[in-house]
């Protein structure tokens, strides 16, 4: 079986994987990073979103071998010690989750969205930007509010 090496949350890892092993399986089963969820088998829900070399990907659609030498960030890698990432704080403060199943992927997508949207981010742009992340609980209103606040905080204005 091929060996694959990458950094995950800043930590170098290497693992033996099958050619068909998905990145999400490597993260959850081999590395125990179970914050990355699997919510569908159709590449639609976004519960599995992680950042790979600074861009979000659905980890259920990426083979582990395709992530060779990449820098992968999961939800477990966002906080600095006890200090949450500003987007995580915004989700908590705006009650932007209920069961929390979609939240890790939602937060990773929101961070990338905040980085590429213009400073005056509109609720419409947030809703459009998060089209690839589905939430079955919240009705999205609080998520949109949280992402707006998190984006502002990431720009140092929060
Ligand atoms: Fe649903 Fe990846 S598990 S998109
Ligand atoms: Fe339950 Fe989003 S908070 S699926």
Short mmCIF file of C-alpha atoms and ligand atoms in Angstrom, two decimals:
data_model
loop_
_atom_site.label_atom_id
_atom_site.label_comp_id
_atom_site.label_asym_id
_atom_site.label_seq_id
_atom_site.Cartn_x
_atom_site.Cartn_y
_atom_site.Cartn_z
CA UNK A 1 0.00 0.00 0.00
CA UNK A 2 1.26 3.52 -0.75
CA UNK A 3 2.62 5.74 2.00
CA UNK A 4 1.29 9.25 2.12
CA UNK A 5 2.81 12.19 4.01
CA UNK A 6 1.30 15.60 4.71
CA UNK A 7 0.90 18.09 7.51
CA UNK A 8 -2.37 18.08 9.40
CA UNK A 9 -3.00 21.05 11.67
CA UNK A 10 0.70 21.86 11.40
CA UNK A 11 1.83 18.41 12.47
CA UNK A 12 3.70 16.20 9.97
CA UNK A 13 2.03 12.84 9.56
CA UNK A 14 2.61 9.82 7.38
CA UNK A 15 0.40 6.81 6.96
CA UNK A 16 -0.01 3.73 4.84
CA UNK A 17 -3.23 4.00 2.85
CA UNK A 18 -5.02 2.13 0.15
CA UNK A 19 -5.19 3.86 -3.20
CA UNK A 20 -8.95 4.25 -2.68
CA UNK A 21 -8.71 5.68 0.85
CA UNK A 22 -10.47 9.03 1.10
CA UNK A 23 -8.93 11.98 2.89
CA UNK A 24 -11.88 12.04 5.29
CA UNK A 25 -11.24 8.39 6.18
CA UNK A 26 -7.59 9.08 6.84
CA UNK A 27 -8.46 12.02 9.07
CA UNK A 28 -11.16 10.24 11.05
CA UNK A 29 -10.01 6.65 11.20
CA UNK A 30 -6.23 6.84 11.13
CA UNK A 31 -5.65 10.19 12.83
CA UNK A 32 -8.69 10.24 15.13
CA UNK A 33 -9.74 13.71 13.96
CA UNK A 34 -13.45 13.00 14.17
CA UNK A 35 -14.51 16.64 14.01
CA UNK A 36 -14.57 16.22 10.24
CA UNK A 37 -17.94 14.57 9.61
CA UNK A 38 -19.49 12.47 6.87
CA UNK A 39 -23.09 13.45 6.29
CA UNK A 40 -23.88 12.12 2.85
CA UNK A 41 -22.59 9.91 0.10
CA UNK A 42 -23.35 12.35 -2.69
CA UNK A 43 -20.77 15.14 -2.11
CA UNK A 44 -23.53 17.57 -1.23
CA UNK A 45 -23.65 18.24 2.51
CA UNK A 46 -20.27 19.86 3.23
CA UNK A 47 -19.96 18.29 6.69
CA UNK A 48 -16.56 16.98 5.58
CA UNK A 49 -15.04 20.31 4.53
CA UNK A 50 -11.40 20.90 5.47
CA UNK A 51 -8.81 23.34 4.17
CA UNK A 52 -6.12 21.95 1.91
CA UNK A 53 -3.30 24.31 0.97
CA UNK A 54 -5.52 27.23 1.94
CA UNK A 55 -8.58 26.24 -0.08
CA UNK A 56 -11.57 24.36 1.21
CA UNK A 57 -12.25 20.92 -0.15
CA UNK A 58 -14.84 18.29 0.57
CA UNK A 59 -12.67 15.62 2.14
CA UNK A 60 -15.09 12.92 0.98
CA UNK A 61 -14.17 13.74 -2.61
CA UNK A 62 -10.38 13.81 -2.19
CA UNK A 63 -8.25 10.68 -2.12
CA UNK A 64 -5.69 10.59 0.65
CA UNK A 65 -2.96 10.19 -1.96
CA UNK A 66 -4.15 13.39 -3.64
CA UNK A 67 -3.38 15.22 -0.40
CA UNK A 68 0.24 14.07 -0.42
CA UNK A 69 2.57 16.85 0.74
CA UNK A 70 -0.40 19.15 1.34
CA UNK A 71 -1.08 21.29 4.38
CA UNK A 72 -4.46 20.24 5.75
CA UNK A 73 -6.39 22.12 8.42
CA UNK A 74 -9.36 20.57 10.19
CA UNK A 75 -11.71 22.01 12.79
CA UNK A 76 -9.36 20.68 15.48
CA UNK A 77 -6.61 22.95 14.15
CA UNK A 78 -8.40 26.29 14.34
CA UNK A 79 -8.16 27.22 18.00
CA UNK A 80 -4.93 28.41 19.54
CA UNK A 81 -4.80 26.58 22.81
CA UNK A 82 -7.93 27.59 24.69
CA UNK A 83 -8.55 30.58 22.39
CA UNK A 84 -11.10 29.87 19.69
CA UNK A 85 -10.72 31.13 16.13
CA UNK A 86 -12.80 34.31 15.66
CA UNK A 87 -15.20 32.41 13.41
CA UNK A 88 -15.71 29.74 16.07
CA UNK A 89 -16.36 32.46 18.64
CA UNK A 90 -18.88 34.11 16.30
CA UNK A 91 -20.74 30.82 15.85
CA UNK A 92 -20.92 30.38 19.61
CA UNK A 93 -21.99 33.95 20.31
CA UNK A 94 -24.68 33.96 17.62
CA UNK A 95 -26.07 30.53 18.53
CA UNK A 96 -25.31 29.38 15.01
CA UNK A 97 -25.57 25.69 15.74
CA UNK A 98 -27.97 23.22 17.22
CA UNK A 99 -26.84 19.59 16.84
CA UNK A 100 -23.46 20.78 15.59
CA UNK A 101 -23.09 18.10 12.93
CA UNK A 102 -22.66 20.57 10.07
CA UNK A 103 -20.67 23.06 12.12
CA UNK A 104 -17.05 21.97 11.52
CA UNK A 105 -17.48 22.11 7.75
CA UNK A 106 -19.57 25.24 8.00
CA UNK A 107 -16.86 27.03 10.00
CA UNK A 108 -14.07 25.99 7.62
CA UNK A 109 -16.11 27.18 4.64
CA UNK A 110 -17.00 30.41 6.43
CA UNK A 111 -13.36 31.20 7.11
CA UNK A 112 -12.44 30.81 3.46
CA UNK A 113 -15.48 32.85 2.46
CA UNK A 114 -14.49 35.63 4.85
CA UNK A 115 -11.03 35.69 3.36
CA UNK A 116 -12.19 36.11 -0.22
CA UNK A 117 -15.27 38.31 0.15
CA UNK A 118 -14.98 42.09 0.03
CA UNK A 119 -15.08 43.85 3.41
CA UNK A 120 -18.77 44.78 3.08
CA UNK A 121 -20.03 41.22 3.14
CA UNK A 122 -23.77 40.97 2.58
CA UNK A 123 -26.10 38.29 3.94
CA UNK A 124 -26.89 37.35 0.34
CA UNK A 125 -23.21 36.80 -0.43
CA UNK A 126 -22.86 34.66 2.69
CA UNK A 127 -25.85 32.53 1.76
CA UNK A 128 -24.53 32.08 -1.76
CA UNK A 129 -21.02 31.34 -0.50
CA UNK A 130 -22.26 28.64 1.84
CA UNK A 131 -24.40 26.88 -0.75
CA UNK A 132 -22.19 23.80 -0.49
CA UNK A 133 -22.83 23.41 3.22
CA UNK A 134 -26.18 22.06 4.37
CA UNK A 135 -27.65 22.47 7.84
CA UNK A 136 -30.72 20.54 8.88
CA UNK A 137 -31.31 22.33 12.17
CA UNK A 138 -30.84 26.06 12.30
CA UNK A 139 -32.71 27.60 9.40
CA UNK A 140 -29.45 29.43 8.53
CA UNK A 141 -30.44 32.81 9.98
CA UNK A 142 -28.01 32.62 12.89
CA UNK A 143 -25.31 31.06 10.71
CA UNK A 144 -25.46 34.02 8.34
CA UNK A 145 -25.25 36.42 11.27
CA UNK A 146 -22.31 34.51 12.73
CA UNK A 147 -20.38 34.45 9.48
CA UNK A 148 -20.84 38.20 9.05
CA UNK A 149 -19.61 38.81 12.59
CA UNK A 150 -16.78 36.31 12.23
CA UNK A 151 -15.64 37.92 8.99
CA UNK A 152 -15.57 41.31 10.69
CA UNK A 153 -13.63 39.90 13.63
CA UNK A 154 -11.13 38.25 11.28
CA UNK A 155 -10.46 41.66 9.77
CA UNK A 156 -9.69 42.97 13.24
CA UNK A 157 -12.79 45.11 13.49
CA UNK A 158 -14.76 42.91 15.83
FE1 LIG B 1 -21.32 15.14 2.46
FE2 LIG B 1 -18.67 15.17 2.05
S1 LIG B 1 -19.78 13.96 3.45
S2 LIG B 1 -20.17 16.39 1.08
FE1 LIG B 2 -27.50 20.48 13.10
FE2 LIG B 2 -26.43 22.15 11.33
S1 LIG B 2 -26.60 22.42 13.47
S2 LIG B 2 -27.09 20.13 10.99
#
